[in-house]
């Protein structure tokens, strides 16, 4: 395998296992601890396979074409050999069989020839771009000329308008025209399909065999692309990065909308305008000429140019956006045009796992390779993508807005539109009734009589809310095609007073109330330093709650047994909510596994693997023989890591942090004593994970009261993980600075102590390498909250549908697995490269139970010591300290 440097032995094993899994078309679960160069192994292993696969395919093509060249005798010989005598298998005369075979072969050869021509064309085009700088400048010059012409036109228009004093009112009406729903035809009525826009042969390009690589966040994807650039394949791989419009849009006016849903809708609308503009121009004679905005970046020529640029050289999202700005081409669509010819497509989870998004992006999985990285939360991710929640106040708000929209434009709307709007209004009314409210009263003033949480199957929910006679599939399609939520948003933006009441009768009060409200929301959130995400959601909620509700409607179209509707009735109707919970993520994953040639699920900590096998793969109908598992150790020498399971503390108090015992003062005291002792001997940074924010706060307050904090603070400066996402970075920077300062100064302070939370921001994706994490402590076992109705429903469902494993109920296994996944994620943060060293302390005697112990990652498990008493554990830790000091 080509590699930028000499690979570790485990990397070679990883690549070999990956290669054979791809070759055999398997579903692989690959575990390679962070710090072992997993990304590079994935890149080099998978791309080596792809390169060999392409070579084989070309040799095969060449062989067939050579046969054809060799004239008819070659094929004659082949045929007589294959026909195997005069009478063929199906009892037809041999010449018929021969003719059919020959025809099939000829077709294959024809197809190959076409493909070769196409490929040749593509390669020539890319070569030309690589070498011909002139081409680039020609395109640039053409653009600047066009810009200049536009500018002059604009100027002359302005001069004219100043003279004429255009009627301003007229203009307003034009804008309002955009708010009215266009005539809607459902699919059954669309008999005529208009011809495709632009030239077709470029659009219908064949998809070459490729690898789809997906990860969770855009930063992880960018990091991966940078690894590809460094790898031996960086020069000649055709790679394209896909992202959401939020990441890729270069039209400032649209970007400013902030919320993804608004950006999407605005973009779709501008394209619709582009297509309608053509027909509008033909009907110029008509009185009503609507001025519609189209996106200047959505130009076919420019996007073709961008597509080729993307394929010539590996670019990450940032470089792609910069290129889009420079070439005035849309990176979002330009990158999609590049998919068919690309060899490696890098994209976020969402785009690959959510079928509507996948097909909209033009991603075809048939016979392709999919690699899902950072997949330890794959099951939760699929569940989240397909679950949806709406609150009572959103439902009431949407109802009020839609009702006023209908009243305002009743005379202008076609019958079909009115019918669907009335159906949506009815749905909203019934949903609110299910929460025990009335849609025509203020949701925050209506108290709910029976509070609590109720779970229903989808069918029961539809029957009880009396909407089982409405075709939700049609309503959902109507919402998508008519862009009704976008029109409604525009309407509210225009007339919106406070988000609930829109005064249509007093049109002269064109209230800018909503805009001010949104602004105050944004400013308010900036002041308090809230994460912008919340502001964005608020903006969406107040702006067009219908967008949120559409998600809920489409969730209701799942199969009855695969999901549940949770009615959450709280204090008032406004605070109550309806939530759709997906129980069976396998239904959505099955498509991926069926269509792909091979699927690789990879991650740093994939233990416990049973979850993936049972809940995801066997439910999705994957033959167990198709599944391969690969797990490799770490690259660090065994003595660089010291994992200890500690059963009791310095005063012989048994460590068992159950919900009943963890609040006892003696448990919190004991935890404090352990930390005090450790901070005395461990240099640098100590990271301590608590099961929840609440418990961390409670322990902190208790230590403050008993004076233990002051004792701790003499050795280590204490930091707490913030709840708000945008403050995490700052705390980490301070933490790192403090450790560096202490190591240089060499005073009484030896570093810092970071109190974090399992499943919080610090336990995932953040590296505590070297001095940042010389000791990681896990307080108790972070079991999920068993009282949560969602979890209870999932447990019941598992017990019904899954076989018992080794005498344990599947629900019990689920709880343990969720707990251990969280533990493994957190403790895996400490060792990040070959020369790193750290100790890991698990404070709870239950970790020593075999069922739990076996769920630790193999490389940690092999080196773990179980210590019944604190003394011997402390001695071990001091040994680490002295041996590292000697080597240092």
PDB file of C-alpha atoms in Angstrom, residues 43-312:
ATOM      1  CA  UNK A  43      -7.590   6.568   2.634  1.00  0.00           C
ATOM      2  CA  UNK A  44      -4.666   4.438   1.494  1.00  0.00           C
ATOM      3  CA  UNK A  45      -6.469   1.109   1.929  1.00  0.00           C
ATOM      4  CA  UNK A  46      -9.651   2.129   0.142  1.00  0.00           C
ATOM      5  CA  UNK A  47      -8.038   4.112  -2.660  1.00  0.00           C
ATOM      6  CA  UNK A  48      -5.560   1.277  -3.347  1.00  0.00           C
ATOM      7  CA  UNK A  49      -8.566  -1.004  -3.782  1.00  0.00           C
ATOM      8  CA  UNK A  50     -10.287   1.503  -6.061  1.00  0.00           C
ATOM      9  CA  UNK A  51      -7.184   1.932  -8.204  1.00  0.00           C
ATOM     10  CA  UNK A  52      -6.772  -1.833  -8.631  1.00  0.00           C
ATOM     11  CA  UNK A  53     -10.482  -2.222  -9.327  1.00  0.00           C
ATOM     12  CA  UNK A  54     -10.344   0.414 -12.098  1.00  0.00           C
ATOM     13  CA  UNK A  55      -7.270  -1.227 -13.623  1.00  0.00           C
ATOM     14  CA  UNK A  56      -8.978  -4.637 -13.651  1.00  0.00           C
ATOM     15  CA  UNK A  57     -12.065  -3.163 -15.200  1.00  0.00           C
ATOM     16  CA  UNK A  58     -10.044  -1.487 -17.945  1.00  0.00           C
ATOM     17  CA  UNK A  59      -8.122  -4.686 -18.687  1.00  0.00           C
ATOM     18  CA  UNK A  60     -11.421  -6.545 -18.979  1.00  0.00           C
ATOM     19  CA  UNK A  61     -12.752  -3.869 -21.347  1.00  0.00           C
ATOM     20  CA  UNK A  62      -9.614  -4.005 -23.423  1.00  0.00           C
ATOM     21  CA  UNK A  63      -9.933  -7.805 -23.643  1.00  0.00           C
ATOM     22  CA  UNK A  64     -13.520  -7.646 -24.882  1.00  0.00           C
ATOM     23  CA  UNK A  65     -12.770  -4.896 -27.362  1.00  0.00           C
ATOM     24  CA  UNK A  66      -9.745  -6.840 -28.638  1.00  0.00           C
ATOM     25  CA  UNK A  67     -11.988  -9.838 -29.186  1.00  0.00           C
ATOM     26  CA  UNK A  68     -14.291  -7.679 -31.239  1.00  0.00           C
ATOM     27  CA  UNK A  69     -11.383  -6.301 -33.217  1.00  0.00           C
ATOM     28  CA  UNK A  70     -10.203  -9.838 -33.832  1.00  0.00           C
ATOM     29  CA  UNK A  71     -13.168 -10.124 -36.174  1.00  0.00           C
ATOM     30  CA  UNK A  72     -16.137 -12.407 -36.138  1.00  0.00           C
ATOM     31  CA  UNK A  73     -14.155 -15.626 -36.018  1.00  0.00           C
ATOM     32  CA  UNK A  74     -13.178 -14.897 -32.414  1.00  0.00           C
ATOM     33  CA  UNK A  75     -16.764 -14.555 -31.316  1.00  0.00           C
ATOM     34  CA  UNK A  76     -17.814 -17.519 -33.474  1.00  0.00           C
ATOM     35  CA  UNK A  77     -15.278 -19.697 -31.682  1.00  0.00           C
ATOM     36  CA  UNK A  78     -16.417 -18.392 -28.329  1.00  0.00           C
ATOM     37  CA  UNK A  79     -20.023 -19.072 -29.162  1.00  0.00           C
ATOM     38  CA  UNK A  80     -19.595 -22.617 -30.363  1.00  0.00           C
ATOM     39  CA  UNK A  81     -17.544 -23.344 -27.277  1.00  0.00           C
ATOM     40  CA  UNK A  82     -20.176 -21.875 -24.972  1.00  0.00           C
ATOM     41  CA  UNK A  83     -23.166 -23.307 -26.784  1.00  0.00           C
ATOM     42  CA  UNK A  84     -21.712 -26.708 -25.948  1.00  0.00           C
ATOM     43  CA  UNK A  85     -22.938 -28.769 -28.913  1.00  0.00           C
ATOM     44  CA  UNK A  86     -25.792 -28.508 -31.381  1.00  0.00           C
ATOM     45  CA  UNK A  87     -28.754 -28.637 -28.931  1.00  0.00           C
ATOM     46  CA  UNK A  88     -28.657 -25.826 -26.387  1.00  0.00           C
ATOM     47  CA  UNK A  89     -29.790 -25.966 -22.768  1.00  0.00           C
ATOM     48  CA  UNK A  90     -33.196 -24.405 -23.224  1.00  0.00           C
ATOM     49  CA  UNK A  91     -33.962 -26.835 -26.035  1.00  0.00           C
ATOM     50  CA  UNK A  92     -33.647 -24.095 -28.667  1.00  0.00           C
ATOM     51  CA  UNK A  93     -31.660 -24.591 -31.855  1.00  0.00           C
ATOM     52  CA  UNK A  94     -28.021 -23.755 -31.268  1.00  0.00           C
ATOM     53  CA  UNK A  95     -28.023 -20.893 -33.794  1.00  0.00           C
ATOM     54  CA  UNK A  96     -30.746 -19.043 -31.830  1.00  0.00           C
ATOM     55  CA  UNK A  97     -28.750 -19.260 -28.620  1.00  0.00           C
ATOM     56  CA  UNK A  98     -25.608 -18.248 -30.471  1.00  0.00           C
ATOM     57  CA  UNK A  99     -27.407 -15.287 -32.009  1.00  0.00           C
ATOM     58  CA  UNK A 100     -28.763 -14.110 -28.636  1.00  0.00           C
ATOM     59  CA  UNK A 101     -25.354 -14.482 -27.033  1.00  0.00           C
ATOM     60  CA  UNK A 102     -23.664 -12.671 -29.845  1.00  0.00           C
ATOM     61  CA  UNK A 103     -26.218  -9.876 -29.579  1.00  0.00           C
ATOM     62  CA  UNK A 104     -25.582  -9.591 -25.811  1.00  0.00           C
ATOM     63  CA  UNK A 105     -21.843  -9.504 -26.387  1.00  0.00           C
ATOM     64  CA  UNK A 106     -22.207  -6.905 -29.100  1.00  0.00           C
ATOM     65  CA  UNK A 107     -24.323  -4.775 -26.747  1.00  0.00           C
ATOM     66  CA  UNK A 108     -21.690  -5.071 -24.031  1.00  0.00           C
ATOM     67  CA  UNK A 109     -18.989  -4.030 -26.464  1.00  0.00           C
ATOM     68  CA  UNK A 110     -21.072  -1.089 -27.694  1.00  0.00           C
ATOM     69  CA  UNK A 111     -21.662   0.031 -24.114  1.00  0.00           C
ATOM     70  CA  UNK A 112     -17.953  -0.256 -23.365  1.00  0.00           C
ATOM     71  CA  UNK A 113     -17.068   1.780 -26.421  1.00  0.00           C
ATOM     72  CA  UNK A 114     -19.459   4.551 -25.395  1.00  0.00           C
ATOM     73  CA  UNK A 115     -18.117   4.512 -21.858  1.00  0.00           C
ATOM     74  CA  UNK A 116     -14.543   4.724 -23.153  1.00  0.00           C
ATOM     75  CA  UNK A 117     -15.387   7.690 -25.351  1.00  0.00           C
ATOM     76  CA  UNK A 118     -17.064   9.403 -22.411  1.00  0.00           C
ATOM     77  CA  UNK A 119     -14.171   8.716 -20.092  1.00  0.00           C
ATOM     78  CA  UNK A 120     -11.687   9.905 -22.680  1.00  0.00           C
ATOM     79  CA  UNK A 121     -13.664  13.133 -23.097  1.00  0.00           C
ATOM     80  CA  UNK A 122     -13.688  13.722 -19.369  1.00  0.00           C
ATOM     81  CA  UNK A 123      -9.990  13.002 -18.940  1.00  0.00           C
ATOM     82  CA  UNK A 124      -9.068  15.271 -21.839  1.00  0.00           C
ATOM     83  CA  UNK A 125     -11.179  18.061 -20.399  1.00  0.00           C
ATOM     84  CA  UNK A 126      -9.543  17.791 -16.971  1.00  0.00           C
ATOM     85  CA  UNK A 127      -6.053  17.522 -18.491  1.00  0.00           C
ATOM     86  CA  UNK A 128      -6.726  20.648 -20.498  1.00  0.00           C
ATOM     87  CA  UNK A 129      -7.694  22.527 -17.372  1.00  0.00           C
ATOM     88  CA  UNK A 130      -4.696  21.233 -15.490  1.00  0.00           C
ATOM     89  CA  UNK A 131      -2.279  22.525 -18.056  1.00  0.00           C
ATOM     90  CA  UNK A 132      -4.045  25.375 -19.730  1.00  0.00           C
ATOM     91  CA  UNK A 133      -3.986  28.484 -17.620  1.00  0.00           C
ATOM     92  CA  UNK A 134      -5.241  30.442 -20.617  1.00  0.00           C
ATOM     93  CA  UNK A 135      -8.615  28.730 -20.332  1.00  0.00           C
ATOM     94  CA  UNK A 136      -9.015  29.913 -16.752  1.00  0.00           C
ATOM     95  CA  UNK A 137      -8.243  33.500 -17.663  1.00  0.00           C
ATOM     96  CA  UNK A 138     -10.607  33.437 -20.628  1.00  0.00           C
ATOM     97  CA  UNK A 139     -13.398  32.403 -18.332  1.00  0.00           C
ATOM     98  CA  UNK A 140     -12.425  35.061 -15.807  1.00  0.00           C
ATOM     99  CA  UNK A 141     -12.253  37.785 -18.448  1.00  0.00           C
ATOM    100  CA  UNK A 142     -15.674  36.835 -19.788  1.00  0.00           C
ATOM    101  CA  UNK A 143     -17.059  37.142 -16.270  1.00  0.00           C
ATOM    102  CA  UNK A 144     -15.614  40.569 -15.590  1.00  0.00           C
ATOM    103  CA  UNK A 145     -16.943  41.801 -18.959  1.00  0.00           C
ATOM    104  CA  UNK A 146     -20.413  40.565 -18.046  1.00  0.00           C
ATOM    105  CA  UNK A 147     -20.195  42.248 -14.640  1.00  0.00           C
ATOM    106  CA  UNK A 148     -19.228  45.552 -16.237  1.00  0.00           C
ATOM    107  CA  UNK A 149     -22.154  45.406 -18.700  1.00  0.00           C
ATOM    108  CA  UNK A 150     -24.523  44.653 -15.821  1.00  0.00           C
ATOM    109  CA  UNK A 151     -23.212  47.588 -13.841  1.00  0.00           C
ATOM    110  CA  UNK A 152     -23.667  50.042 -16.717  1.00  0.00           C
ATOM    111  CA  UNK A 153     -27.200  48.770 -17.355  1.00  0.00           C
ATOM    112  CA  UNK A 154     -28.031  49.207 -13.688  1.00  0.00           C
ATOM    113  CA  UNK A 155     -26.689  52.772 -13.737  1.00  0.00           C
ATOM    114  CA  UNK A 156     -28.731  53.778 -16.745  1.00  0.00           C
ATOM    115  CA  UNK A 157     -31.842  52.246 -15.170  1.00  0.00           C
ATOM    116  CA  UNK A 158     -31.261  54.290 -12.027  1.00  0.00           C
ATOM    117  CA  UNK A 159     -30.830  57.518 -14.047  1.00  0.00           C
ATOM    118  CA  UNK A 160     -34.094  56.814 -15.864  1.00  0.00           C
ATOM    119  CA  UNK A 161     -36.004  55.996 -12.720  1.00  0.00           C
ATOM    120  CA  UNK A 162     -34.875  59.194 -11.005  1.00  0.00           C
ATOM    121  CA  UNK A 163     -36.431  61.134 -13.844  1.00  0.00           C
ATOM    122  CA  UNK A 164     -39.650  59.176 -13.910  1.00  0.00           C
ATOM    123  CA  UNK A 165     -40.289  58.708 -10.174  1.00  0.00           C
ATOM    124  CA  UNK A 166     -41.560  55.164 -10.459  1.00  0.00           C
ATOM    125  CA  UNK A 167     -44.762  54.375  -8.611  1.00  0.00           C
ATOM    126  CA  UNK A 168     -43.530  52.835  -5.390  1.00  0.00           C
ATOM    127  CA  UNK A 169     -46.817  51.150  -4.530  1.00  0.00           C
ATOM    128  CA  UNK A 170     -46.801  49.229  -7.783  1.00  0.00           C
ATOM    129  CA  UNK A 171     -43.426  47.770  -6.777  1.00  0.00           C
ATOM    130  CA  UNK A 172     -44.785  46.496  -3.478  1.00  0.00           C
ATOM    131  CA  UNK A 173     -47.533  44.616  -5.195  1.00  0.00           C
ATOM    132  CA  UNK A 174     -44.976  42.877  -7.336  1.00  0.00           C
ATOM    133  CA  UNK A 175     -43.242  41.595  -4.254  1.00  0.00           C
ATOM    134  CA  UNK A 176     -46.505  40.449  -2.862  1.00  0.00           C
ATOM    135  CA  UNK A 177     -47.233  38.452  -5.999  1.00  0.00           C
ATOM    136  CA  UNK A 178     -44.380  36.183  -4.927  1.00  0.00           C
ATOM    137  CA  UNK A 179     -46.286  35.251  -1.796  1.00  0.00           C
ATOM    138  CA  UNK A 180     -49.194  33.725  -3.665  1.00  0.00           C
ATOM    139  CA  UNK A 181     -49.100  29.969  -4.182  1.00  0.00           C
ATOM    140  CA  UNK A 182     -48.715  28.923  -7.791  1.00  0.00           C
ATOM    141  CA  UNK A 183     -51.297  26.608  -9.301  1.00  0.00           C
ATOM    142  CA  UNK A 184     -50.643  23.119  -7.959  1.00  0.00           C
ATOM    143  CA  UNK A 185     -51.025  19.840  -9.820  1.00  0.00           C
ATOM    144  CA  UNK A 186     -50.546  16.610  -7.963  1.00  0.00           C
ATOM    145  CA  UNK A 187     -48.470  13.872  -9.548  1.00  0.00           C
ATOM    146  CA  UNK A 188     -51.461  12.039 -10.982  1.00  0.00           C
ATOM    147  CA  UNK A 189     -52.401  15.065 -13.050  1.00  0.00           C
ATOM    148  CA  UNK A 190     -48.956  15.695 -14.424  1.00  0.00           C
ATOM    149  CA  UNK A 191     -49.149  13.748 -17.630  1.00  0.00           C
ATOM    150  CA  UNK A 192     -46.795  15.985 -19.559  1.00  0.00           C
ATOM    151  CA  UNK A 193     -43.206  16.185 -18.463  1.00  0.00           C
ATOM    152  CA  UNK A 194     -41.347  19.156 -19.868  1.00  0.00           C
ATOM    153  CA  UNK A 195     -38.026  18.454 -21.526  1.00  0.00           C
ATOM    154  CA  UNK A 196     -34.866  18.716 -19.441  1.00  0.00           C
ATOM    155  CA  UNK A 197     -33.184  22.082 -19.149  1.00  0.00           C
ATOM    156  CA  UNK A 198     -29.748  22.649 -20.711  1.00  0.00           C
ATOM    157  CA  UNK A 199     -27.977  19.981 -22.763  1.00  0.00           C
ATOM    158  CA  UNK A 200     -28.817  16.492 -21.622  1.00  0.00           C
ATOM    159  CA  UNK A 201     -25.698  14.452 -22.296  1.00  0.00           C
ATOM    160  CA  UNK A 202     -23.748  16.436 -19.750  1.00  0.00           C
ATOM    161  CA  UNK A 203     -26.428  16.014 -17.112  1.00  0.00           C
ATOM    162  CA  UNK A 204     -26.833  12.281 -17.441  1.00  0.00           C
ATOM    163  CA  UNK A 205     -23.262  11.356 -16.813  1.00  0.00           C
ATOM    164  CA  UNK A 206     -22.503   7.816 -15.790  1.00  0.00           C
ATOM    165  CA  UNK A 207     -21.546   7.305 -12.150  1.00  0.00           C
ATOM    166  CA  UNK A 208     -18.098   5.740 -11.935  1.00  0.00           C
ATOM    167  CA  UNK A 209     -17.382   3.321  -9.064  1.00  0.00           C
ATOM    168  CA  UNK A 210     -16.576   5.517  -6.115  1.00  0.00           C
ATOM    169  CA  UNK A 211     -16.138   5.702  -2.361  1.00  0.00           C
ATOM    170  CA  UNK A 212     -18.519   7.756  -0.248  1.00  0.00           C
ATOM    171  CA  UNK A 213     -16.779   8.799   2.962  1.00  0.00           C
ATOM    172  CA  UNK A 214     -18.921  10.344   5.649  1.00  0.00           C
ATOM    173  CA  UNK A 215     -18.248  11.715   9.075  1.00  0.00           C
ATOM    174  CA  UNK A 216     -20.194  13.702  11.630  1.00  0.00           C
ATOM    175  CA  UNK A 217     -18.977  17.262  11.523  1.00  0.00           C
ATOM    176  CA  UNK A 218     -17.628  19.563   8.847  1.00  0.00           C
ATOM    177  CA  UNK A 219     -14.377  19.979  10.758  1.00  0.00           C
ATOM    178  CA  UNK A 220     -13.833  16.196  10.761  1.00  0.00           C
ATOM    179  CA  UNK A 221     -14.464  16.161   7.008  1.00  0.00           C
ATOM    180  CA  UNK A 222     -12.027  19.022   6.377  1.00  0.00           C
ATOM    181  CA  UNK A 223      -9.419  17.209   8.434  1.00  0.00           C
ATOM    182  CA  UNK A 224      -9.980  14.078   6.318  1.00  0.00           C
ATOM    183  CA  UNK A 225      -9.608  16.044   3.061  1.00  0.00           C
ATOM    184  CA  UNK A 226      -6.327  17.486   4.339  1.00  0.00           C
ATOM    185  CA  UNK A 227      -5.131  13.934   5.054  1.00  0.00           C
ATOM    186  CA  UNK A 228      -6.008  12.966   1.472  1.00  0.00           C
ATOM    187  CA  UNK A 229      -4.043  15.939   0.196  1.00  0.00           C
ATOM    188  CA  UNK A 230      -0.995  14.743   2.163  1.00  0.00           C
ATOM    189  CA  UNK A 231      -1.360  11.109   1.052  1.00  0.00           C
ATOM    190  CA  UNK A 232       0.289   9.601  -2.046  1.00  0.00           C
ATOM    191  CA  UNK A 233      -3.151   9.726  -3.685  1.00  0.00           C
ATOM    192  CA  UNK A 234      -3.494  13.480  -3.177  1.00  0.00           C
ATOM    193  CA  UNK A 235      -2.410  14.394  -6.694  1.00  0.00           C
ATOM    194  CA  UNK A 236      -4.513  12.130  -8.871  1.00  0.00           C
ATOM    195  CA  UNK A 237      -7.718  11.452  -6.948  1.00  0.00           C
ATOM    196  CA  UNK A 238     -10.907  13.101  -8.132  1.00  0.00           C
ATOM    197  CA  UNK A 239     -12.432  14.173  -4.806  1.00  0.00           C
ATOM    198  CA  UNK A 240     -15.511  16.263  -4.160  1.00  0.00           C
ATOM    199  CA  UNK A 241     -16.692  17.633  -0.784  1.00  0.00           C
ATOM    200  CA  UNK A 242     -20.425  18.012  -0.300  1.00  0.00           C
ATOM    201  CA  UNK A 243     -22.060  20.156   2.340  1.00  0.00           C
ATOM    202  CA  UNK A 244     -25.291  21.908   3.183  1.00  0.00           C
ATOM    203  CA  UNK A 245     -26.260  25.215   1.612  1.00  0.00           C
ATOM    204  CA  UNK A 246     -25.437  26.754   4.974  1.00  0.00           C
ATOM    205  CA  UNK A 247     -21.789  25.811   4.422  1.00  0.00           C
ATOM    206  CA  UNK A 248     -21.588  26.258   0.673  1.00  0.00           C
ATOM    207  CA  UNK A 249     -23.894  29.104  -0.350  1.00  0.00           C
ATOM    208  CA  UNK A 250     -21.973  32.126  -1.666  1.00  0.00           C
ATOM    209  CA  UNK A 251     -24.967  34.385  -2.268  1.00  0.00           C
ATOM    210  CA  UNK A 252     -24.650  36.845   0.631  1.00  0.00           C
ATOM    211  CA  UNK A 253     -28.293  37.861   0.509  1.00  0.00           C
ATOM    212  CA  UNK A 254     -29.374  34.246   1.008  1.00  0.00           C
ATOM    213  CA  UNK A 255     -26.656  33.403   3.535  1.00  0.00           C
ATOM    214  CA  UNK A 256     -27.885  36.234   5.734  1.00  0.00           C
ATOM    215  CA  UNK A 257     -31.119  34.328   6.393  1.00  0.00           C
ATOM    216  CA  UNK A 258     -29.077  32.252   8.849  1.00  0.00           C
ATOM    217  CA  UNK A 259     -31.404  29.318   9.427  1.00  0.00           C
ATOM    218  CA  UNK A 260     -30.774  26.329   7.169  1.00  0.00           C
ATOM    219  CA  UNK A 261     -34.445  25.775   6.335  1.00  0.00           C
ATOM    220  CA  UNK A 262     -34.851  29.394   5.207  1.00  0.00           C
ATOM    221  CA  UNK A 263     -31.692  29.253   3.105  1.00  0.00           C
ATOM    222  CA  UNK A 264     -32.904  26.042   1.437  1.00  0.00           C
ATOM    223  CA  UNK A 265     -36.323  27.431   0.633  1.00  0.00           C
ATOM    224  CA  UNK A 266     -35.027  30.740  -0.669  1.00  0.00           C
ATOM    225  CA  UNK A 267     -32.565  28.923  -2.924  1.00  0.00           C
ATOM    226  CA  UNK A 268     -35.243  26.604  -4.303  1.00  0.00           C
ATOM    227  CA  UNK A 269     -37.487  29.576  -4.942  1.00  0.00           C
ATOM    228  CA  UNK A 270     -34.782  31.457  -6.852  1.00  0.00           C
ATOM    229  CA  UNK A 271     -34.249  28.455  -9.084  1.00  0.00           C
ATOM    230  CA  UNK A 272     -37.960  28.141  -9.676  1.00  0.00           C
ATOM    231  CA  UNK A 273     -37.884  31.792 -10.681  1.00  0.00           C
ATOM    232  CA  UNK A 274     -35.088  31.072 -13.129  1.00  0.00           C
ATOM    233  CA  UNK A 275     -37.136  28.390 -14.848  1.00  0.00           C
ATOM    234  CA  UNK A 276     -40.286  30.499 -14.801  1.00  0.00           C
ATOM    235  CA  UNK A 277     -38.495  33.567 -16.131  1.00  0.00           C
ATOM    236  CA  UNK A 278     -38.146  31.871 -19.497  1.00  0.00           C
ATOM    237  CA  UNK A 279     -41.870  31.256 -19.781  1.00  0.00           C
ATOM    238  CA  UNK A 280     -42.611  34.728 -18.391  1.00  0.00           C
ATOM    239  CA  UNK A 281     -40.660  36.380 -21.153  1.00  0.00           C
ATOM    240  CA  UNK A 282     -42.800  34.628 -23.723  1.00  0.00           C
ATOM    241  CA  UNK A 283     -45.894  36.072 -22.105  1.00  0.00           C
ATOM    242  CA  UNK A 284     -44.456  39.572 -21.944  1.00  0.00           C
ATOM    243  CA  UNK A 285     -47.665  40.936 -23.453  1.00  0.00           C
ATOM    244  CA  UNK A 286     -49.643  40.199 -20.317  1.00  0.00           C
ATOM    245  CA  UNK A 287     -50.261  43.024 -17.894  1.00  0.00           C
ATOM    246  CA  UNK A 288     -48.860  41.530 -14.748  1.00  0.00           C
ATOM    247  CA  UNK A 289     -45.095  41.234 -15.077  1.00  0.00           C
ATOM    248  CA  UNK A 290     -43.551  40.050 -11.833  1.00  0.00           C
ATOM    249  CA  UNK A 291     -39.985  41.068 -11.069  1.00  0.00           C
ATOM    250  CA  UNK A 292     -38.499  37.889  -9.636  1.00  0.00           C
ATOM    251  CA  UNK A 293     -35.022  37.520  -8.257  1.00  0.00           C
ATOM    252  CA  UNK A 294     -32.810  34.767  -9.612  1.00  0.00           C
ATOM    253  CA  UNK A 295     -29.488  33.740  -8.159  1.00  0.00           C
ATOM    254  CA  UNK A 296     -26.532  35.177 -10.106  1.00  0.00           C
ATOM    255  CA  UNK A 297     -24.358  32.238  -9.040  1.00  0.00           C
ATOM    256  CA  UNK A 298     -26.676  29.630 -10.524  1.00  0.00           C
ATOM    257  CA  UNK A 299     -25.210  29.752 -14.009  1.00  0.00           C
ATOM    258  CA  UNK A 300     -24.855  26.475 -15.830  1.00  0.00           C
ATOM    259  CA  UNK A 301     -21.653  27.404 -17.659  1.00  0.00           C
ATOM    260  CA  UNK A 302     -19.910  28.649 -14.542  1.00  0.00           C
ATOM    261  CA  UNK A 303     -20.968  25.586 -12.565  1.00  0.00           C
ATOM    262  CA  UNK A 304     -19.621  23.264 -15.249  1.00  0.00           C
ATOM    263  CA  UNK A 305     -16.361  25.174 -15.006  1.00  0.00           C
ATOM    264  CA  UNK A 306     -16.404  24.855 -11.203  1.00  0.00           C
ATOM    265  CA  UNK A 307     -17.163  21.136 -11.493  1.00  0.00           C
ATOM    266  CA  UNK A 308     -14.050  20.559 -13.596  1.00  0.00           C
ATOM    267  CA  UNK A 309     -11.922  22.684 -11.272  1.00  0.00           C
ATOM    268  CA  UNK A 310     -13.105  20.588  -8.334  1.00  0.00           C
ATOM    269  CA  UNK A 311     -12.205  17.334 -10.073  1.00  0.00           C
ATOM    270  CA  UNK A 312      -8.757  18.519 -11.147  1.00  0.00           C
TER     271      UNK A 312
END
